């Protein structure tokens, strides 16, 4: 059943929110496990599909997987045109563009390195929260941003920054594009009017997938048909299974948790996952894909986390009396 739009309550940001509880931290833990697995399954799916095919299928599968139960449970309201326009932007900025950028970059970089790049997203969210949501940013947080930026430069490598137009720099620049898109979309989610999280995520995923479908639907169907016809064992279908998992579980239900948490707690609280996701993704990459962990990557990650911790910490309150 589709309901008319509801009146919008005043938004609450920053210090207006109550302290986070067990459910909020449980959502962060769930997102760590889910998002940390994304890079592994993307690497597996890329063995059979191109980046555009992978992402279009992932988004459409995720959107369908959410909209069917949302309709069955009656968790659908009629969005206003302005709300629909925001969901279209969210589908492009929060899903289509960054997912394609990450999948394309992972053809050359390891899943662990991609995850470490994404760990800098909280720093971008910090700046955008100040510029757009007008949240107060203390000198300590700006210092944390600066430290994290140093870690990002170490991770990319000064030589890559000096040759930003070369082919070797393209994967890192694609990951930076994804980070920026994710940060902007996190701010956008915080400004959305009330709507069931399952419907919000489902529509945004569908809009993102439909934007990519004209460029990749035919090749995806051709590749899948060939894979199904020529498969001699279940192992030959692993890339297709990875896309199903990326779409239904990670894009569908994982993104619902993300949007619901950002709506309730704000983008800065959700950005805590930036500490944990790279570690989990790196562990999976080493154990499953046999990826190597270099010293410079670990040093860069430690510097980034130091910046994140500094940015998240709060100054001690002034003494009473």
PDB file of C-alpha atoms in Angstrom:
ATOM      1  CA  UNK A   1       0.000   0.000   0.000  1.00  0.00           C
ATOM      2  CA  UNK A   2       1.350   3.433  -0.973  1.00  0.00           C
ATOM      3  CA  UNK A   3       0.757   6.164   1.579  1.00  0.00           C
ATOM      4  CA  UNK A   4       0.747   9.968   1.000  1.00  0.00           C
ATOM      5  CA  UNK A   5       3.783  12.010   2.055  1.00  0.00           C
ATOM      6  CA  UNK A   6       4.160  12.620   5.780  1.00  0.00           C
ATOM      7  CA  UNK A   7       4.875  16.024   7.358  1.00  0.00           C
ATOM      8  CA  UNK A   8       8.588  16.510   7.914  1.00  0.00           C
ATOM      9  CA  UNK A   9       9.862  16.827  11.491  1.00  0.00           C
ATOM     10  CA  UNK A  10      12.731  19.222  12.139  1.00  0.00           C
ATOM     11  CA  UNK A  11      16.129  17.668  11.377  1.00  0.00           C
ATOM     12  CA  UNK A  12      18.561  17.105  14.208  1.00  0.00           C
ATOM     13  CA  UNK A  13      22.272  17.353  13.692  1.00  0.00           C
ATOM     14  CA  UNK A  14      25.470  17.169  15.670  1.00  0.00           C
ATOM     15  CA  UNK A  15      25.080  17.650  19.412  1.00  0.00           C
ATOM     16  CA  UNK A  16      21.232  17.517  19.260  1.00  0.00           C
ATOM     17  CA  UNK A  17      21.422  13.702  18.968  1.00  0.00           C
ATOM     18  CA  UNK A  18      21.212  11.431  22.048  1.00  0.00           C
ATOM     19  CA  UNK A  19      24.256   9.262  22.862  1.00  0.00           C
ATOM     20  CA  UNK A  20      24.609   6.181  20.617  1.00  0.00           C
ATOM     21  CA  UNK A  21      23.413   2.870  22.000  1.00  0.00           C
ATOM     22  CA  UNK A  22      24.127  -0.829  21.516  1.00  0.00           C
ATOM     23  CA  UNK A  23      21.967  -1.016  18.381  1.00  0.00           C
ATOM     24  CA  UNK A  24      23.888   1.859  16.792  1.00  0.00           C
ATOM     25  CA  UNK A  25      27.251   0.203  17.420  1.00  0.00           C
ATOM     26  CA  UNK A  26      25.819  -3.113  16.244  1.00  0.00           C
ATOM     27  CA  UNK A  27      24.959  -1.435  12.939  1.00  0.00           C
ATOM     28  CA  UNK A  28      28.565  -0.246  12.645  1.00  0.00           C
ATOM     29  CA  UNK A  29      29.835  -3.775  13.293  1.00  0.00           C
ATOM     30  CA  UNK A  30      27.480  -5.191  10.654  1.00  0.00           C
ATOM     31  CA  UNK A  31      28.610  -2.600   8.132  1.00  0.00           C
ATOM     32  CA  UNK A  32      32.247  -3.396   8.864  1.00  0.00           C
ATOM     33  CA  UNK A  33      31.708  -7.064   8.027  1.00  0.00           C
ATOM     34  CA  UNK A  34      29.594  -6.322   4.961  1.00  0.00           C
ATOM     35  CA  UNK A  35      31.550  -3.427   3.443  1.00  0.00           C
ATOM     36  CA  UNK A  36      34.859  -5.041   4.306  1.00  0.00           C
ATOM     37  CA  UNK A  37      33.766  -8.010   2.187  1.00  0.00           C
ATOM     38  CA  UNK A  38      32.768  -5.838  -0.771  1.00  0.00           C
ATOM     39  CA  UNK A  39      36.307  -5.495  -2.098  1.00  0.00           C
ATOM     40  CA  UNK A  40      36.905  -9.257  -1.975  1.00  0.00           C
ATOM     41  CA  UNK A  41      33.697 -10.104  -3.840  1.00  0.00           C
ATOM     42  CA  UNK A  42      34.325  -7.316  -6.347  1.00  0.00           C
ATOM     43  CA  UNK A  43      37.737  -8.787  -7.129  1.00  0.00           C
ATOM     44  CA  UNK A  44      36.122 -12.225  -7.598  1.00  0.00           C
ATOM     45  CA  UNK A  45      33.329 -10.877  -9.835  1.00  0.00           C
ATOM     46  CA  UNK A  46      35.864  -9.030 -12.015  1.00  0.00           C
ATOM     47  CA  UNK A  47      37.203 -12.439 -13.102  1.00  0.00           C
ATOM     48  CA  UNK A  48      34.106 -12.797 -15.270  1.00  0.00           C
ATOM     49  CA  UNK A  49      32.577  -9.343 -15.742  1.00  0.00           C
ATOM     50  CA  UNK A  50      33.621  -5.805 -16.600  1.00  0.00           C
ATOM     51  CA  UNK A  51      33.221  -2.963 -14.070  1.00  0.00           C
ATOM     52  CA  UNK A  52      30.103  -1.500 -15.719  1.00  0.00           C
ATOM     53  CA  UNK A  53      28.376  -4.882 -16.013  1.00  0.00           C
ATOM     54  CA  UNK A  54      29.208  -5.749 -12.426  1.00  0.00           C
ATOM     55  CA  UNK A  55      27.925  -2.501 -10.923  1.00  0.00           C
ATOM     56  CA  UNK A  56      24.746  -2.229 -13.016  1.00  0.00           C
ATOM     57  CA  UNK A  57      23.725  -5.780 -12.085  1.00  0.00           C
ATOM     58  CA  UNK A  58      24.671  -5.225  -8.452  1.00  0.00           C
ATOM     59  CA  UNK A  59      22.559  -2.078  -8.135  1.00  0.00           C
ATOM     60  CA  UNK A  60      19.512  -3.470  -9.952  1.00  0.00           C
ATOM     61  CA  UNK A  61      19.604  -6.704  -7.943  1.00  0.00           C
ATOM     62  CA  UNK A  62      19.920  -4.764  -4.694  1.00  0.00           C
ATOM     63  CA  UNK A  63      17.071  -2.420  -5.583  1.00  0.00           C
ATOM     64  CA  UNK A  64      14.729  -5.262  -6.561  1.00  0.00           C
ATOM     65  CA  UNK A  65      15.673  -7.261  -3.459  1.00  0.00           C
ATOM     66  CA  UNK A  66      14.573  -4.324  -1.286  1.00  0.00           C
ATOM     67  CA  UNK A  67      11.519  -3.029  -3.129  1.00  0.00           C
ATOM     68  CA  UNK A  68       9.740  -6.409  -3.209  1.00  0.00           C
ATOM     69  CA  UNK A  69       9.645  -6.864   0.601  1.00  0.00           C
ATOM     70  CA  UNK A  70       8.999  -3.119   1.061  1.00  0.00           C
ATOM     71  CA  UNK A  71       5.884  -3.430  -1.094  1.00  0.00           C
ATOM     72  CA  UNK A  72       4.835  -6.677   0.607  1.00  0.00           C
ATOM     73  CA  UNK A  73       5.186  -5.110   4.070  1.00  0.00           C
ATOM     74  CA  UNK A  74       3.454  -1.876   3.075  1.00  0.00           C
ATOM     75  CA  UNK A  75       6.593   0.165   3.848  1.00  0.00           C
ATOM     76  CA  UNK A  76       6.088   2.492   0.908  1.00  0.00           C
ATOM     77  CA  UNK A  77       5.100   6.151   0.947  1.00  0.00           C
ATOM     78  CA  UNK A  78       4.480   8.427  -2.014  1.00  0.00           C
ATOM     79  CA  UNK A  79       7.582  10.636  -2.364  1.00  0.00           C
ATOM     80  CA  UNK A  80       7.334  14.273  -3.394  1.00  0.00           C
ATOM     81  CA  UNK A  81       8.975  15.232  -6.728  1.00  0.00           C
ATOM     82  CA  UNK A  82      11.798  17.036  -4.927  1.00  0.00           C
ATOM     83  CA  UNK A  83      12.445  13.891  -2.869  1.00  0.00           C
ATOM     84  CA  UNK A  84      12.554  11.752  -6.011  1.00  0.00           C
ATOM     85  CA  UNK A  85      15.079  14.152  -7.531  1.00  0.00           C
ATOM     86  CA  UNK A  86      17.321  13.725  -4.465  1.00  0.00           C
ATOM     87  CA  UNK A  87      17.027   9.946  -4.761  1.00  0.00           C
ATOM     88  CA  UNK A  88      18.116  10.121  -8.410  1.00  0.00           C
ATOM     89  CA  UNK A  89      21.170  12.165  -7.374  1.00  0.00           C
ATOM     90  CA  UNK A  90      21.826   9.682  -4.541  1.00  0.00           C
ATOM     91  CA  UNK A  91      21.639   6.788  -7.001  1.00  0.00           C
ATOM     92  CA  UNK A  92      24.258   8.409  -9.232  1.00  0.00           C
ATOM     93  CA  UNK A  93      26.494  10.045  -6.627  1.00  0.00           C
ATOM     94  CA  UNK A  94      26.238   7.420  -3.900  1.00  0.00           C
ATOM     95  CA  UNK A  95      26.182   4.250  -5.974  1.00  0.00           C
ATOM     96  CA  UNK A  96      26.642   4.317  -9.751  1.00  0.00           C
ATOM     97  CA  UNK A  97      29.711   6.562 -10.058  1.00  0.00           C
ATOM     98  CA  UNK A  98      31.714   5.422  -6.980  1.00  0.00           C
ATOM     99  CA  UNK A  99      30.941   1.719  -7.455  1.00  0.00           C
ATOM    100  CA  UNK A 100      32.116   1.827 -11.075  1.00  0.00           C
ATOM    101  CA  UNK A 101      35.212   3.803 -10.050  1.00  0.00           C
ATOM    102  CA  UNK A 102      36.133   1.242  -7.375  1.00  0.00           C
ATOM    103  CA  UNK A 103      35.474  -1.768  -9.613  1.00  0.00           C
ATOM    104  CA  UNK A 104      37.523  -0.211 -12.416  1.00  0.00           C
ATOM    105  CA  UNK A 105      40.407   0.623 -10.042  1.00  0.00           C
ATOM    106  CA  UNK A 106      40.414  -2.903  -8.592  1.00  0.00           C
ATOM    107  CA  UNK A 107      41.548  -4.230 -11.941  1.00  0.00           C
ATOM    108  CA  UNK A 108      44.975  -2.798 -11.002  1.00  0.00           C
ATOM    109  CA  UNK A 109      45.018  -2.346  -7.211  1.00  0.00           C
ATOM    110  CA  UNK A 110      44.473  -4.905  -4.455  1.00  0.00           C
ATOM    111  CA  UNK A 111      41.268  -5.106  -2.441  1.00  0.00           C
ATOM    112  CA  UNK A 112      43.189  -4.149   0.697  1.00  0.00           C
ATOM    113  CA  UNK A 113      44.618  -1.006  -0.900  1.00  0.00           C
ATOM    114  CA  UNK A 114      41.170   0.009  -2.170  1.00  0.00           C
ATOM    115  CA  UNK A 115      39.759  -0.408   1.326  1.00  0.00           C
ATOM    116  CA  UNK A 116      42.541   1.684   2.878  1.00  0.00           C
ATOM    117  CA  UNK A 117      41.790   4.451   0.401  1.00  0.00           C
ATOM    118  CA  UNK A 118      38.143   4.344   1.429  1.00  0.00           C
ATOM    119  CA  UNK A 119      39.199   4.681   5.064  1.00  0.00           C
ATOM    120  CA  UNK A 120      39.905   8.366   4.420  1.00  0.00           C
ATOM    121  CA  UNK A 121      36.220   9.032   3.709  1.00  0.00           C
ATOM    122  CA  UNK A 122      35.511  10.266   7.292  1.00  0.00           C
ATOM    123  CA  UNK A 123      37.965  13.101   6.717  1.00  0.00           C
ATOM    124  CA  UNK A 124      36.046  14.220   3.640  1.00  0.00           C
ATOM    125  CA  UNK A 125      32.752  13.869   5.532  1.00  0.00           C
ATOM    126  CA  UNK A 126      34.169  16.074   8.294  1.00  0.00           C
ATOM    127  CA  UNK A 127      34.850  18.916   5.868  1.00  0.00           C
ATOM    128  CA  UNK A 128      31.509  18.569   4.077  1.00  0.00           C
ATOM    129  CA  UNK A 129      29.606  18.421   7.389  1.00  0.00           C
ATOM    130  CA  UNK A 130      31.114  21.792   8.240  1.00  0.00           C
ATOM    131  CA  UNK A 131      30.447  23.338   4.840  1.00  0.00           C
ATOM    132  CA  UNK A 132      26.953  21.952   4.199  1.00  0.00           C
ATOM    133  CA  UNK A 133      25.403  20.931   7.529  1.00  0.00           C
ATOM    134  CA  UNK A 134      27.154  23.791   9.357  1.00  0.00           C
ATOM    135  CA  UNK A 135      28.323  21.465  12.121  1.00  0.00           C
ATOM    136  CA  UNK A 136      31.005  22.907  14.374  1.00  0.00           C
ATOM    137  CA  UNK A 137      34.498  21.618  13.589  1.00  0.00           C
ATOM    138  CA  UNK A 138      37.058  22.136  16.329  1.00  0.00           C
ATOM    139  CA  UNK A 139      40.741  22.866  15.857  1.00  0.00           C
ATOM    140  CA  UNK A 140      41.448  19.297  17.033  1.00  0.00           C
ATOM    141  CA  UNK A 141      39.310  17.895  14.211  1.00  0.00           C
ATOM    142  CA  UNK A 142      41.019  20.084  11.628  1.00  0.00           C
ATOM    143  CA  UNK A 143      44.348  18.813  12.939  1.00  0.00           C
ATOM    144  CA  UNK A 144      43.072  15.247  12.544  1.00  0.00           C
ATOM    145  CA  UNK A 145      42.082  16.035   8.976  1.00  0.00           C
ATOM    146  CA  UNK A 146      45.598  17.292   8.283  1.00  0.00           C
ATOM    147  CA  UNK A 147      47.228  14.172   9.758  1.00  0.00           C
ATOM    148  CA  UNK A 148      44.913  11.926   7.774  1.00  0.00           C
ATOM    149  CA  UNK A 149      45.738  13.825   4.613  1.00  0.00           C
ATOM    150  CA  UNK A 150      49.436  13.117   5.200  1.00  0.00           C
ATOM    151  CA  UNK A 151      48.578   9.411   5.449  1.00  0.00           C
ATOM    152  CA  UNK A 152      46.657   9.617   2.179  1.00  0.00           C
ATOM    153  CA  UNK A 153      49.655  11.199   0.435  1.00  0.00           C
ATOM    154  CA  UNK A 154      51.872   8.394   1.779  1.00  0.00           C
ATOM    155  CA  UNK A 155      49.374   5.829   0.545  1.00  0.00           C
ATOM    156  CA  UNK A 156      49.099   7.257  -2.948  1.00  0.00           C
ATOM    157  CA  UNK A 157      52.811   7.968  -3.145  1.00  0.00           C
ATOM    158  CA  UNK A 158      54.379  11.359  -3.910  1.00  0.00           C
ATOM    159  CA  UNK A 159      55.567  10.105  -7.290  1.00  0.00           C
ATOM    160  CA  UNK A 160      51.975   9.334  -8.307  1.00  0.00           C
ATOM    161  CA  UNK A 161      50.796  12.801  -7.287  1.00  0.00           C
ATOM    162  CA  UNK A 162      53.563  14.362  -9.372  1.00  0.00           C
ATOM    163  CA  UNK A 163      52.488  12.320 -12.424  1.00  0.00           C
ATOM    164  CA  UNK A 164      48.728  12.564 -11.914  1.00  0.00           C
ATOM    165  CA  UNK A 165      48.070  12.512 -15.644  1.00  0.00           C
ATOM    166  CA  UNK A 166      49.817   9.220 -16.269  1.00  0.00           C
ATOM    167  CA  UNK A 167      48.168   5.830 -16.597  1.00  0.00           C
ATOM    168  CA  UNK A 168      49.741   4.618 -13.354  1.00  0.00           C
ATOM    169  CA  UNK A 169      47.930   7.313 -11.390  1.00  0.00           C
ATOM    170  CA  UNK A 170      44.493   6.576 -12.855  1.00  0.00           C
ATOM    171  CA  UNK A 171      43.415   3.837 -10.386  1.00  0.00           C
ATOM    172  CA  UNK A 172      44.326   5.983  -7.363  1.00  0.00           C
ATOM    173  CA  UNK A 173      42.512   8.969  -8.828  1.00  0.00           C
ATOM    174  CA  UNK A 174      39.465   6.765  -9.464  1.00  0.00           C
ATOM    175  CA  UNK A 175      39.484   5.747  -5.801  1.00  0.00           C
ATOM    176  CA  UNK A 176      39.709   9.411  -4.774  1.00  0.00           C
ATOM    177  CA  UNK A 177      36.674  10.107  -6.961  1.00  0.00           C
ATOM    178  CA  UNK A 178      34.797   7.286  -5.209  1.00  0.00           C
ATOM    179  CA  UNK A 179      35.720   8.668  -1.777  1.00  0.00           C
ATOM    180  CA  UNK A 180      34.458  12.128  -2.705  1.00  0.00           C
ATOM    181  CA  UNK A 181      31.194  10.724  -4.077  1.00  0.00           C
ATOM    182  CA  UNK A 182      30.584   8.599  -0.962  1.00  0.00           C
ATOM    183  CA  UNK A 183      31.234  11.575   1.319  1.00  0.00           C
ATOM    184  CA  UNK A 184      28.876  13.843  -0.646  1.00  0.00           C
ATOM    185  CA  UNK A 185      26.166  11.172  -0.707  1.00  0.00           C
ATOM    186  CA  UNK A 186      26.464  10.675   3.063  1.00  0.00           C
ATOM    187  CA  UNK A 187      25.699  14.365   3.538  1.00  0.00           C
ATOM    188  CA  UNK A 188      22.818  14.109   1.061  1.00  0.00           C
ATOM    189  CA  UNK A 189      21.301  11.175   2.973  1.00  0.00           C
ATOM    190  CA  UNK A 190      21.302  13.296   6.130  1.00  0.00           C
ATOM    191  CA  UNK A 191      19.132  15.908   4.391  1.00  0.00           C
ATOM    192  CA  UNK A 192      16.515  13.489   3.007  1.00  0.00           C
ATOM    193  CA  UNK A 193      12.968  13.854   4.351  1.00  0.00           C
ATOM    194  CA  UNK A 194      11.474  10.897   6.262  1.00  0.00           C
ATOM    195  CA  UNK A 195      10.883   7.749   4.232  1.00  0.00           C
ATOM    196  CA  UNK A 196      11.275   4.060   5.140  1.00  0.00           C
ATOM    197  CA  UNK A 197      14.965   3.190   4.841  1.00  0.00           C
ATOM    198  CA  UNK A 198      14.222   0.116   2.721  1.00  0.00           C
ATOM    199  CA  UNK A 199      12.326   2.220   0.183  1.00  0.00           C
ATOM    200  CA  UNK A 200      14.944   4.987   0.192  1.00  0.00           C
ATOM    201  CA  UNK A 201      17.758   2.532  -0.485  1.00  0.00           C
ATOM    202  CA  UNK A 202      15.785   0.471  -2.986  1.00  0.00           C
ATOM    203  CA  UNK A 203      14.798   3.449  -5.140  1.00  0.00           C
ATOM    204  CA  UNK A 204      18.299   4.956  -5.056  1.00  0.00           C
ATOM    205  CA  UNK A 205      19.840   1.628  -6.087  1.00  0.00           C
ATOM    206  CA  UNK A 206      17.322   1.215  -8.922  1.00  0.00           C
ATOM    207  CA  UNK A 207      17.953   4.747 -10.211  1.00  0.00           C
ATOM    208  CA  UNK A 208      21.704   4.140 -10.151  1.00  0.00           C
ATOM    209  CA  UNK A 209      21.364   0.775 -11.878  1.00  0.00           C
ATOM    210  CA  UNK A 210      18.985   2.110 -14.544  1.00  0.00           C
ATOM    211  CA  UNK A 211      21.456   4.903 -15.342  1.00  0.00           C
ATOM    212  CA  UNK A 212      24.125   2.276 -16.104  1.00  0.00           C
ATOM    213  CA  UNK A 213      21.864  -0.310 -17.759  1.00  0.00           C
ATOM    214  CA  UNK A 214      21.870   1.181 -21.302  1.00  0.00           C
ATOM    215  CA  UNK A 215      25.668   0.874 -21.381  1.00  0.00           C
ATOM    216  CA  UNK A 216      26.072  -2.567 -19.854  1.00  0.00           C
ATOM    217  CA  UNK A 217      22.847  -4.624 -19.836  1.00  0.00           C
ATOM    218  CA  UNK A 218      23.436  -6.316 -23.194  1.00  0.00           C
ATOM    219  CA  UNK A 219      27.040  -7.270 -22.430  1.00  0.00           C
ATOM    220  CA  UNK A 220      26.065  -8.518 -18.955  1.00  0.00           C
ATOM    221  CA  UNK A 221      23.361 -10.798 -20.361  1.00  0.00           C
ATOM    222  CA  UNK A 222      25.729 -12.074 -23.073  1.00  0.00           C
ATOM    223  CA  UNK A 223      28.497 -12.787 -20.565  1.00  0.00           C
ATOM    224  CA  UNK A 224      26.126 -14.506 -18.117  1.00  0.00           C
ATOM    225  CA  UNK A 225      24.544 -16.631 -20.846  1.00  0.00           C
ATOM    226  CA  UNK A 226      27.970 -17.762 -22.050  1.00  0.00           C
ATOM    227  CA  UNK A 227      29.080 -18.478 -18.491  1.00  0.00           C
ATOM    228  CA  UNK A 228      25.993 -20.590 -17.738  1.00  0.00           C
ATOM    229  CA  UNK A 229      26.249 -22.546 -20.996  1.00  0.00           C
ATOM    230  CA  UNK A 230      29.954 -23.297 -20.755  1.00  0.00           C
ATOM    231  CA  UNK A 231      30.223 -23.914 -16.997  1.00  0.00           C
ATOM    232  CA  UNK A 232      31.580 -27.383 -16.217  1.00  0.00           C
ATOM    233  CA  UNK A 233      31.464 -27.036 -12.444  1.00  0.00           C
ATOM    234  CA  UNK A 234      30.174 -24.739  -9.734  1.00  0.00           C
ATOM    235  CA  UNK A 235      33.607 -23.103  -9.635  1.00  0.00           C
ATOM    236  CA  UNK A 236      33.028 -21.657 -13.110  1.00  0.00           C
ATOM    237  CA  UNK A 237      29.973 -19.798 -11.774  1.00  0.00           C
ATOM    238  CA  UNK A 238      31.763 -18.118  -8.865  1.00  0.00           C
ATOM    239  CA  UNK A 239      31.866 -14.649 -10.553  1.00  0.00           C
ATOM    240  CA  UNK A 240      28.096 -14.819 -11.119  1.00  0.00           C
ATOM    241  CA  UNK A 241      27.553 -15.885  -7.508  1.00  0.00           C
ATOM    242  CA  UNK A 242      29.744 -12.987  -6.353  1.00  0.00           C
ATOM    243  CA  UNK A 243      27.492 -10.546  -8.235  1.00  0.00           C
ATOM    244  CA  UNK A 244      24.399 -12.040  -6.588  1.00  0.00           C
ATOM    245  CA  UNK A 245      25.985 -11.586  -3.171  1.00  0.00           C
ATOM    246  CA  UNK A 246      27.171  -8.054  -4.001  1.00  0.00           C
ATOM    247  CA  UNK A 247      23.701  -7.091  -5.189  1.00  0.00           C
ATOM    248  CA  UNK A 248      21.259  -8.754  -2.827  1.00  0.00           C
ATOM    249  CA  UNK A 249      23.239  -8.816   0.424  1.00  0.00           C
ATOM    250  CA  UNK A 250      25.829  -6.043   0.209  1.00  0.00           C
ATOM    251  CA  UNK A 251      24.129  -3.441  -1.991  1.00  0.00           C
ATOM    252  CA  UNK A 252      20.595  -4.216  -0.848  1.00  0.00           C
ATOM    253  CA  UNK A 253      20.551  -4.892   2.866  1.00  0.00           C
ATOM    254  CA  UNK A 254      24.010  -3.483   3.589  1.00  0.00           C
ATOM    255  CA  UNK A 255      23.129  -0.094   2.108  1.00  0.00           C
ATOM    256  CA  UNK A 256      19.832  -0.104   4.010  1.00  0.00           C
ATOM    257  CA  UNK A 257      21.774  -0.361   7.266  1.00  0.00           C
ATOM    258  CA  UNK A 258      24.044   2.460   6.093  1.00  0.00           C
ATOM    259  CA  UNK A 259      21.211   4.840   5.180  1.00  0.00           C
ATOM    260  CA  UNK A 260      19.206   4.011   8.315  1.00  0.00           C
ATOM    261  CA  UNK A 261      22.241   4.638  10.539  1.00  0.00           C
ATOM    262  CA  UNK A 262      23.152   7.924   8.834  1.00  0.00           C
ATOM    263  CA  UNK A 263      19.549   9.138   9.154  1.00  0.00           C
ATOM    264  CA  UNK A 264      19.488   8.378  12.865  1.00  0.00           C
ATOM    265  CA  UNK A 265      23.055   9.130  13.938  1.00  0.00           C
ATOM    266  CA  UNK A 266      24.506  11.391  11.257  1.00  0.00           C
ATOM    267  CA  UNK A 267      27.355  10.926   8.747  1.00  0.00           C
ATOM    268  CA  UNK A 268      30.173  11.652  11.195  1.00  0.00           C
ATOM    269  CA  UNK A 269      29.105   8.827  13.558  1.00  0.00           C
ATOM    270  CA  UNK A 270      28.775   6.391  10.664  1.00  0.00           C
ATOM    271  CA  UNK A 271      32.239   7.328   9.428  1.00  0.00           C
ATOM    272  CA  UNK A 272      33.708   5.400  12.388  1.00  0.00           C
ATOM    273  CA  UNK A 273      33.501   2.353  10.119  1.00  0.00           C
ATOM    274  CA  UNK A 274      36.464   3.894   8.291  1.00  0.00           C
ATOM    275  CA  UNK A 275      38.691   2.602  11.108  1.00  0.00           C
ATOM    276  CA  UNK A 276      37.561  -0.995  10.842  1.00  0.00           C
ATOM    277  CA  UNK A 277      36.651  -1.767   7.228  1.00  0.00           C
ATOM    278  CA  UNK A 278      40.231  -1.598   5.833  1.00  0.00           C
ATOM    279  CA  UNK A 279      41.513  -4.026   8.455  1.00  0.00           C
ATOM    280  CA  UNK A 280      38.794  -6.577   7.695  1.00  0.00           C
ATOM    281  CA  UNK A 281      39.176  -6.107   3.932  1.00  0.00           C
ATOM    282  CA  UNK A 282      42.956  -6.506   4.170  1.00  0.00           C
ATOM    283  CA  UNK A 283      42.610  -9.693   6.233  1.00  0.00           C
ATOM    284  CA  UNK A 284      40.219 -11.168   3.658  1.00  0.00           C
ATOM    285  CA  UNK A 285      42.490 -10.130   0.791  1.00  0.00           C
ATOM    286  CA  UNK A 286      45.503 -11.821   2.395  1.00  0.00           C
ATOM    287  CA  UNK A 287      43.676 -15.004   3.430  1.00  0.00           C
ATOM    288  CA  UNK A 288      41.508 -15.537   0.330  1.00  0.00           C
ATOM    289  CA  UNK A 289      43.287 -13.752  -2.526  1.00  0.00           C
ATOM    290  CA  UNK A 290      46.869 -14.113  -1.305  1.00  0.00           C
ATOM    291  CA  UNK A 291      47.499 -10.350  -1.457  1.00  0.00           C
ATOM    292  CA  UNK A 292      50.690  -8.903  -0.003  1.00  0.00           C
ATOM    293  CA  UNK A 293      50.791  -6.210   2.672  1.00  0.00           C
ATOM    294  CA  UNK A 294      53.648  -3.750   2.194  1.00  0.00           C
ATOM    295  CA  UNK A 295      55.270  -1.701   4.933  1.00  0.00           C
ATOM    296  CA  UNK A 296      54.356   1.641   3.343  1.00  0.00           C
ATOM    297  CA  UNK A 297      50.686   0.633   3.179  1.00  0.00           C
ATOM    298  CA  UNK A 298      50.637  -0.211   6.871  1.00  0.00           C
ATOM    299  CA  UNK A 299      52.462   3.009   7.810  1.00  0.00           C
ATOM    300  CA  UNK A 300      50.015   5.033   5.715  1.00  0.00           C
ATOM    301  CA  UNK A 301      47.054   3.271   7.316  1.00  0.00           C
ATOM    302  CA  UNK A 302      48.395   3.921  10.827  1.00  0.00           C
ATOM    303  CA  UNK A 303      48.809   7.626  10.006  1.00  0.00           C
ATOM    304  CA  UNK A 304      45.280   7.770   8.539  1.00  0.00           C
ATOM    305  CA  UNK A 305      43.778   6.094  11.609  1.00  0.00           C
ATOM    306  CA  UNK A 306      45.725   8.489  13.869  1.00  0.00           C
ATOM    307  CA  UNK A 307      44.145  11.380  12.000  1.00  0.00           C
ATOM    308  CA  UNK A 308      40.687   9.807  12.245  1.00  0.00           C
ATOM    309  CA  UNK A 309      41.043   9.214  15.986  1.00  0.00           C
ATOM    310  CA  UNK A 310      42.232  12.783  16.504  1.00  0.00           C
ATOM    311  CA  UNK A 311      39.324  14.120  14.451  1.00  0.00           C
ATOM    312  CA  UNK A 312      36.773  11.990  16.348  1.00  0.00           C
ATOM    313  CA  UNK A 313      38.094  12.729  19.832  1.00  0.00           C
ATOM    314  CA  UNK A 314      36.620  15.487  21.916  1.00  0.00           C
ATOM    315  CA  UNK A 315      38.387  18.024  24.038  1.00  0.00           C
ATOM    316  CA  UNK A 316      37.925  17.577  27.767  1.00  0.00           C
ATOM    317  CA  UNK A 317      35.075  19.691  29.206  1.00  0.00           C
ATOM    318  CA  UNK A 318      36.047  22.727  31.253  1.00  0.00           C
ATOM    319  CA  UNK A 319      36.206  22.159  35.035  1.00  0.00           C
ATOM    320  CA  UNK A 320      33.027  23.020  36.896  1.00  0.00           C
ATOM    321  CA  UNK A 321      32.897  25.683  39.518  1.00  0.00           C
TER     322      UNK A 321
END
